[in-house]
Amino acid sequence: MKIIKTVTEMSGLCNTELKNLKTGFVPTMGALHAGHISLVNQSVKENDITIVSIFVNPKQFNDKSDFENYPVTIENDLDLLEKANCDIVFIPQANDIYKDYDGYEMDFEGLDKIYEGEFRPGHFRGVIDIVYRFFSIINPDNSYFGEKDFQQLAIIKLMVKKAELPVNIIPCKIMREDSGLAMSSRNARLSINQKTTASEIYKTLNAVKESATVDQSPEQLISFITREIDKNDDLKTEYVVFCEPESLKSVNIFREKSSVRLCVAVWCGKIRLIDNISLQF
Ligand code: PAF
């Protein structure tokens, strides 16, 4: 496994040796867990070469302390990537990757202002800036993103469409702990008790998925979900929404034969967690 630390070396390699190889790219912020590794495994299966980036992107953190406390576990990450047969790890520095680059201007069509965007102003602009930059350096054929960051995935698909980039965005299923808790690098900052409490989030989402009918109103279910989650001492919902899976428009009536995504953000103590689940009517 090759480790590359500069943009010049990475783009040089992509424009020469790797040019005619089918390339899969998995962008990450490190603190890797089984969820990330499932993306790497899929990329290794579907491409000639797999490149994983590790870069804690300062531009996408609206909260300074979240950035400063973001877990960094580089030795363990490299070990996991080596075992997963990753070919290249790209670990750039901020002043290198953002050199002579102010970001990618795009019309988010309002998607950056709702749900996550409402509570994390500037977050999606930062995500798009770095993902666009990675794509222009690496020029991958396929790039892999977890469905846990459902809104991020929709916005990246929009960016690729608008910029007409020749990359397939491959959505990958959410990986969960045995308790149902969605895997996330931020889980490393939860205590054992908090992890148990946080698993109530998925239990509630799943119970709603199993029991919801078209006759119910999304509004009533949102009140129910909020109550169920917030009755746990350490949990506080920030938003709960049912939305259309592609446009992310919020849904205020369920329709027969439709698919709806239920998305939530919940504080567990000082840690902000997100999760989502698909409902089919
Ligand atoms: O999902 C993430 O970990 C980040 O938002 C990403 C896509 C690596 C961009 O920094």
JSON list of N, CA, C and O in Angstrom, two decimals, residues 223-258:
[
{"chain": "A", "resi": 223, "resn": "SER", "atom": "N", "xyz": [-43.85, 13.68, 15.95]},
{"chain": "A", "resi": 223, "resn": "SER", "atom": "CA", "xyz": [-44.04, 13.95, 17.40]},
{"chain": "A", "resi": 223, "resn": "SER", "atom": "C", "xyz": [-43.76, 12.69, 18.20]},
{"chain": "A", "resi": 223, "resn": "SER", "atom": "O", "xyz": [-43.09, 12.74, 19.25]},
{"chain": "A", "resi": 224, "resn": "PHE", "atom": "N", "xyz": [-44.26, 11.55, 17.70]},
{"chain": "A", "resi": 224, "resn": "PHE", "atom": "CA", "xyz": [-44.04, 10.29, 18.40]},
{"chain": "A", "resi": 224, "resn": "PHE", "atom": "C", "xyz": [-42.54, 9.97, 18.50]},
{"chain": "A", "resi": 224, "resn": "PHE", "atom": "O", "xyz": [-42.02, 9.67, 19.57]},
{"chain": "A", "resi": 225, "resn": "ILE", "atom": "N", "xyz": [-41.82, 10.09, 17.37]},
{"chain": "A", "resi": 225, "resn": "ILE", "atom": "CA", "xyz": [-40.38, 9.77, 17.34]},
{"chain": "A", "resi": 225, "resn": "ILE", "atom": "C", "xyz": [-39.62, 10.70, 18.29]},
{"chain": "A", "resi": 225, "resn": "ILE", "atom": "O", "xyz": [-38.76, 10.25, 19.06]},
{"chain": "A", "resi": 226, "resn": "THR", "atom": "N", "xyz": [-39.95, 11.97, 18.23]},
{"chain": "A", "resi": 226, "resn": "THR", "atom": "CA", "xyz": [-39.27, 12.95, 19.09]},
{"chain": "A", "resi": 226, "resn": "THR", "atom": "C", "xyz": [-39.47, 12.58, 20.56]},
{"chain": "A", "resi": 226, "resn": "THR", "atom": "O", "xyz": [-38.52, 12.56, 21.34]},
{"chain": "A", "resi": 227, "resn": "ARG", "atom": "N", "xyz": [-40.73, 12.26, 20.91]},
{"chain": "A", "resi": 227, "resn": "ARG", "atom": "CA", "xyz": [-41.03, 11.89, 22.31]},
{"chain": "A", "resi": 227, "resn": "ARG", "atom": "C", "xyz": [-40.26, 10.64, 22.73]},
{"chain": "A", "resi": 227, "resn": "ARG", "atom": "O", "xyz": [-39.63, 10.58, 23.77]},
{"chain": "A", "resi": 228, "resn": "GLU", "atom": "N", "xyz": [-40.31, 9.61, 21.83]},
{"chain": "A", "resi": 228, "resn": "GLU", "atom": "CA", "xyz": [-39.66, 8.33, 22.16]},
{"chain": "A", "resi": 228, "resn": "GLU", "atom": "C", "xyz": [-38.15, 8.51, 22.37]},
{"chain": "A", "resi": 228, "resn": "GLU", "atom": "O", "xyz": [-37.57, 7.95, 23.29]},
{"chain": "A", "resi": 229, "resn": "ILE", "atom": "N", "xyz": [-37.53, 9.28, 21.50]},
{"chain": "A", "resi": 229, "resn": "ILE", "atom": "CA", "xyz": [-36.07, 9.46, 21.62]},
{"chain": "A", "resi": 229, "resn": "ILE", "atom": "C", "xyz": [-35.75, 10.33, 22.83]},
{"chain": "A", "resi": 229, "resn": "ILE", "atom": "O", "xyz": [-34.89, 9.99, 23.64]},
{"chain": "A", "resi": 230, "resn": "ASP", "atom": "N", "xyz": [-36.49, 11.41, 22.97]},
{"chain": "A", "resi": 230, "resn": "ASP", "atom": "CA", "xyz": [-36.15, 12.38, 24.02]},
{"chain": "A", "resi": 230, "resn": "ASP", "atom": "C", "xyz": [-36.49, 11.89, 25.44]},
{"chain": "A", "resi": 230, "resn": "ASP", "atom": "O", "xyz": [-36.06, 12.50, 26.41]},
{"chain": "A", "resi": 231, "resn": "LYS", "atom": "N", "xyz": [-37.24, 10.78, 25.51]},
{"chain": "A", "resi": 231, "resn": "LYS", "atom": "CA", "xyz": [-37.53, 10.30, 26.87]},
{"chain": "A", "resi": 231, "resn": "LYS", "atom": "C", "xyz": [-36.29, 9.62, 27.48]},
{"chain": "A", "resi": 231, "resn": "LYS", "atom": "O", "xyz": [-36.23, 9.40, 28.68]},
{"chain": "A", "resi": 232, "resn": "ASN", "atom": "N", "xyz": [-35.27, 9.37, 26.67]},
{"chain": "A", "resi": 232, "resn": "ASN", "atom": "CA", "xyz": [-34.00, 8.86, 27.20]},
{"chain": "A", "resi": 232, "resn": "ASN", "atom": "C", "xyz": [-33.19, 10.06, 27.72]},
{"chain": "A", "resi": 232, "resn": "ASN", "atom": "O", "xyz": [-32.99, 11.03, 26.97]},
{"chain": "A", "resi": 233, "resn": "ASP", "atom": "N", "xyz": [-32.74, 9.92, 28.95]},
{"chain": "A", "resi": 233, "resn": "ASP", "atom": "CA", "xyz": [-32.09, 11.05, 29.62]},
{"chain": "A", "resi": 233, "resn": "ASP", "atom": "C", "xyz": [-31.03, 11.80, 28.82]},
{"chain": "A", "resi": 233, "resn": "ASP", "atom": "O", "xyz": [-30.98, 13.00, 28.81]},
{"chain": "A", "resi": 234, "resn": "ASP", "atom": "N", "xyz": [-30.16, 11.05, 28.16]},
{"chain": "A", "resi": 234, "resn": "ASP", "atom": "CA", "xyz": [-29.00, 11.66, 27.50]},
{"chain": "A", "resi": 234, "resn": "ASP", "atom": "C", "xyz": [-29.28, 12.09, 26.05]},
{"chain": "A", "resi": 234, "resn": "ASP", "atom": "O", "xyz": [-28.39, 12.59, 25.38]},
{"chain": "A", "resi": 235, "resn": "LEU", "atom": "N", "xyz": [-30.51, 11.84, 25.54]},
{"chain": "A", "resi": 235, "resn": "LEU", "atom": "CA", "xyz": [-30.77, 12.10, 24.12]},
{"chain": "A", "resi": 235, "resn": "LEU", "atom": "C", "xyz": [-31.68, 13.32, 23.92]},
{"chain": "A", "resi": 235, "resn": "LEU", "atom": "O", "xyz": [-32.63, 13.53, 24.67]},
{"chain": "A", "resi": 236, "resn": "LYS", "atom": "N", "xyz": [-31.36, 14.09, 22.87]},
{"chain": "A", "resi": 236, "resn": "LYS", "atom": "CA", "xyz": [-32.21, 15.25, 22.54]},
{"chain": "A", "resi": 236, "resn": "LYS", "atom": "C", "xyz": [-32.23, 15.39, 21.01]},
{"chain": "A", "resi": 236, "resn": "LYS", "atom": "O", "xyz": [-31.20, 15.61, 20.38]},
{"chain": "A", "resi": 237, "resn": "THR", "atom": "N", "xyz": [-33.42, 15.23, 20.44]},
{"chain": "A", "resi": 237, "resn": "THR", "atom": "CA", "xyz": [-33.51, 15.33, 18.97]},
{"chain": "A", "resi": 237, "resn": "THR", "atom": "C", "xyz": [-33.31, 16.78, 18.52]},
{"chain": "A", "resi": 237, "resn": "THR", "atom": "O", "xyz": [-33.78, 17.71, 19.18]},
{"chain": "A", "resi": 238, "resn": "GLU", "atom": "N", "xyz": [-32.63, 16.92, 17.38]},
{"chain": "A", "resi": 238, "resn": "GLU", "atom": "CA", "xyz": [-32.47, 18.26, 16.81]},
{"chain": "A", "resi": 238, "resn": "GLU", "atom": "C", "xyz": [-33.48, 18.45, 15.67]},
{"chain": "A", "resi": 238, "resn": "GLU", "atom": "O", "xyz": [-34.09, 19.49, 15.53]},
{"chain": "A", "resi": 239, "resn": "TYR", "atom": "N", "xyz": [-33.61, 17.44, 14.84]},
{"chain": "A", "resi": 239, "resn": "TYR", "atom": "CA", "xyz": [-34.71, 17.45, 13.85]},
{"chain": "A", "resi": 239, "resn": "TYR", "atom": "C", "xyz": [-35.09, 16.01, 13.53]},
{"chain": "A", "resi": 239, "resn": "TYR", "atom": "O", "xyz": [-34.30, 15.07, 13.70]},
{"chain": "A", "resi": 240, "resn": "VAL", "atom": "N", "xyz": [-36.33, 15.87, 13.09]},
{"chain": "A", "resi": 240, "resn": "VAL", "atom": "CA", "xyz": [-36.84, 14.57, 12.59]},
{"chain": "A", "resi": 240, "resn": "VAL", "atom": "C", "xyz": [-37.60, 14.94, 11.34]},
{"chain": "A", "resi": 240, "resn": "VAL", "atom": "O", "xyz": [-38.43, 15.85, 11.36]},
{"chain": "A", "resi": 241, "resn": "VAL", "atom": "N", "xyz": [-37.32, 14.26, 10.22]},
{"chain": "A", "resi": 241, "resn": "VAL", "atom": "CA", "xyz": [-38.01, 14.61, 8.99]},
{"chain": "A", "resi": 241, "resn": "VAL", "atom": "C", "xyz": [-38.26, 13.38, 8.13]},
{"chain": "A", "resi": 241, "resn": "VAL", "atom": "O", "xyz": [-37.45, 12.45, 8.12]},
{"chain": "A", "resi": 242, "resn": "PHE", "atom": "N", "xyz": [-39.41, 13.37, 7.46]},
{"chain": "A", "resi": 242, "resn": "PHE", "atom": "CA", "xyz": [-39.66, 12.39, 6.40]},
{"chain": "A", "resi": 242, "resn": "PHE", "atom": "C", "xyz": [-39.46, 13.13, 5.10]},
{"chain": "A", "resi": 242, "resn": "PHE", "atom": "O", "xyz": [-40.05, 14.20, 4.89]},
{"chain": "A", "resi": 243, "resn": "CYS", "atom": "N", "xyz": [-38.62, 12.58, 4.20]},
{"chain": "A", "resi": 243, "resn": "CYS", "atom": "CA", "xyz": [-38.40, 13.31, 2.95]},
{"chain": "A", "resi": 243, "resn": "CYS", "atom": "C", "xyz": [-38.34, 12.36, 1.75]},
{"chain": "A", "resi": 243, "resn": "CYS", "atom": "O", "xyz": [-38.18, 11.14, 1.91]},
{"chain": "A", "resi": 244, "resn": "GLU", "atom": "N", "xyz": [-38.49, 12.97, 0.56]},
{"chain": "A", "resi": 244, "resn": "GLU", "atom": "CA", "xyz": [-38.36, 12.18, -0.67]},
{"chain": "A", "resi": 244, "resn": "GLU", "atom": "C", "xyz": [-36.88, 11.81, -0.83]},
{"chain": "A", "resi": 244, "resn": "GLU", "atom": "O", "xyz": [-36.01, 12.67, -0.64]},
{"chain": "A", "resi": 245, "resn": "PRO", "atom": "N", "xyz": [-36.59, 10.55, -1.20]},
{"chain": "A", "resi": 245, "resn": "PRO", "atom": "CA", "xyz": [-35.18, 10.11, -1.20]},
{"chain": "A", "resi": 245, "resn": "PRO", "atom": "C", "xyz": [-34.28, 10.83, -2.20]},
{"chain": "A", "resi": 245, "resn": "PRO", "atom": "O", "xyz": [-33.10, 10.97, -1.95]},
{"chain": "A", "resi": 246, "resn": "GLU", "atom": "N", "xyz": [-34.82, 11.31, -3.32]},
{"chain": "A", "resi": 246, "resn": "GLU", "atom": "CA", "xyz": [-33.94, 11.97, -4.30]},
{"chain": "A", "resi": 246, "resn": "GLU", "atom": "C", "xyz": [-33.91, 13.48, -4.10]},
{"chain": "A", "resi": 246, "resn": "GLU", "atom": "O", "xyz": [-32.85, 14.07, -3.92]},
{"chain": "A", "resi": 247, "resn": "SER", "atom": "N", "xyz": [-35.09, 14.10, -4.08]},
{"chain": "A", "resi": 247, "resn": "SER", "atom": "CA", "xyz": [-35.14, 15.58, -4.00]},
{"chain": "A", "resi": 247, "resn": "SER", "atom": "C", "xyz": [-34.94, 16.06, -2.57]},
{"chain": "A", "resi": 247, "resn": "SER", "atom": "O", "xyz": [-34.64, 17.24, -2.35]},
{"chain": "A", "resi": 248, "resn": "LEU", "atom": "N", "xyz": [-35.10, 15.19, -1.60]},
{"chain": "A", "resi": 248, "resn": "LEU", "atom": "CA", "xyz": [-35.04, 15.51, -0.15]},
{"chain": "A", "resi": 248, "resn": "LEU", "atom": "C", "xyz": [-36.17, 16.45, 0.29]},
{"chain": "A", "resi": 248, "resn": "LEU", "atom": "O", "xyz": [-36.15, 16.94, 1.41]},
{"chain": "A", "resi": 249, "resn": "LYS", "atom": "N", "xyz": [-37.16, 16.68, -0.60]},
{"chain": "A", "resi": 249, "resn": "LYS", "atom": "CA", "xyz": [-38.31, 17.52, -0.20]},
{"chain": "A", "resi": 249, "resn": "LYS", "atom": "C", "xyz": [-39.03, 16.85, 0.94]},
{"chain": "A", "resi": 249, "resn": "LYS", "atom": "O", "xyz": [-39.27, 15.63, 0.91]},
{"chain": "A", "resi": 250, "resn": "SER", "atom": "N", "xyz": [-39.43, 17.65, 1.95]},
{"chain": "A", "resi": 250, "resn": "SER", "atom": "CA", "xyz": [-40.09, 17.01, 3.08]},
{"chain": "A", "resi": 250, "resn": "SER", "atom": "C", "xyz": [-41.49, 16.56, 2.66]},
{"chain": "A", "resi": 250, "resn": "SER", "atom": "O", "xyz": [-42.13, 17.16, 1.81]},
{"chain": "A", "resi": 251, "resn": "VAL", "atom": "N", "xyz": [-41.91, 15.46, 3.27]},
{"chain": "A", "resi": 251, "resn": "VAL", "atom": "CA", "xyz": [-43.15, 14.80, 2.87]},
{"chain": "A", "resi": 251, "resn": "VAL", "atom": "C", "xyz": [-44.16, 15.07, 3.98]},
{"chain": "A", "resi": 251, "resn": "VAL", "atom": "O", "xyz": [-43.88, 14.83, 5.14]},
{"chain": "A", "resi": 252, "resn": "ASN", "atom": "N", "xyz": [-45.35, 15.63, 3.62]},
{"chain": "A", "resi": 252, "resn": "ASN", "atom": "CA", "xyz": [-46.33, 15.81, 4.70]},
{"chain": "A", "resi": 252, "resn": "ASN", "atom": "C", "xyz": [-47.56, 14.95, 4.55]},
{"chain": "A", "resi": 252, "resn": "ASN", "atom": "O", "xyz": [-48.51, 15.06, 5.30]},
{"chain": "A", "resi": 253, "resn": "ILE", "atom": "N", "xyz": [-47.49, 14.03, 3.57]},
{"chain": "A", "resi": 253, "resn": "ILE", "atom": "CA", "xyz": [-48.54, 13.02, 3.45]},
{"chain": "A", "resi": 253, "resn": "ILE", "atom": "C", "xyz": [-47.87, 11.77, 2.84]},
{"chain": "A", "resi": 253, "resn": "ILE", "atom": "O", "xyz": [-47.02, 11.91, 1.97]},
{"chain": "A", "resi": 254, "resn": "PHE", "atom": "N", "xyz": [-48.19, 10.60, 3.35]},
{"chain": "A", "resi": 254, "resn": "PHE", "atom": "CA", "xyz": [-47.62, 9.38, 2.77]},
{"chain": "A", "resi": 254, "resn": "PHE", "atom": "C", "xyz": [-48.50, 8.92, 1.61]},
{"chain": "A", "resi": 254, "resn": "PHE", "atom": "O", "xyz": [-49.72, 8.99, 1.70]},
{"chain": "A", "resi": 255, "resn": "ARG", "atom": "N", "xyz": [-47.87, 8.45, 0.54]},
{"chain": "A", "resi": 255, "resn": "ARG", "atom": "CA", "xyz": [-48.64, 7.96, -0.60]},
{"chain": "A", "resi": 255, "resn": "ARG", "atom": "C", "xyz": [-48.36, 6.49, -0.82]},
{"chain": "A", "resi": 255, "resn": "ARG", "atom": "O", "xyz": [-47.23, 6.04, -0.63]},
{"chain": "A", "resi": 256, "resn": "GLU", "atom": "N", "xyz": [-49.40, 5.77, -1.27]},
{"chain": "A", "resi": 256, "resn": "GLU", "atom": "CA", "xyz": [-49.30, 4.35, -1.59]},
{"chain": "A", "resi": 256, "resn": "GLU", "atom": "C", "xyz": [-48.14, 4.13, -2.58]},
{"chain": "A", "resi": 256, "resn": "GLU", "atom": "O", "xyz": [-47.92, 4.98, -3.46]},
{"chain": "A", "resi": 257, "resn": "LYS", "atom": "N", "xyz": [-47.39, 3.07, -2.43]},
{"chain": "A", "resi": 257, "resn": "LYS", "atom": "CA", "xyz": [-46.28, 2.66, -3.34]},
{"chain": "A", "resi": 257, "resn": "LYS", "atom": "C", "xyz": [-45.16, 3.70, -3.42]},
{"chain": "A", "resi": 257, "resn": "LYS", "atom": "O", "xyz": [-44.48, 3.82, -4.44]},
{"chain": "A", "resi": 258, "resn": "SER", "atom": "N", "xyz": [-45.00, 4.50, -2.39]},
{"chain": "A", "resi": 258, "resn": "SER", "atom": "CA", "xyz": [-43.90, 5.47, -2.44]},
{"chain": "A", "resi": 258, "resn": "SER", "atom": "C", "xyz": [-42.81, 5.05, -1.46]},
{"chain": "A", "resi": 258, "resn": "SER", "atom": "O", "xyz": [-43.03, 4.26, -0.55]}
]
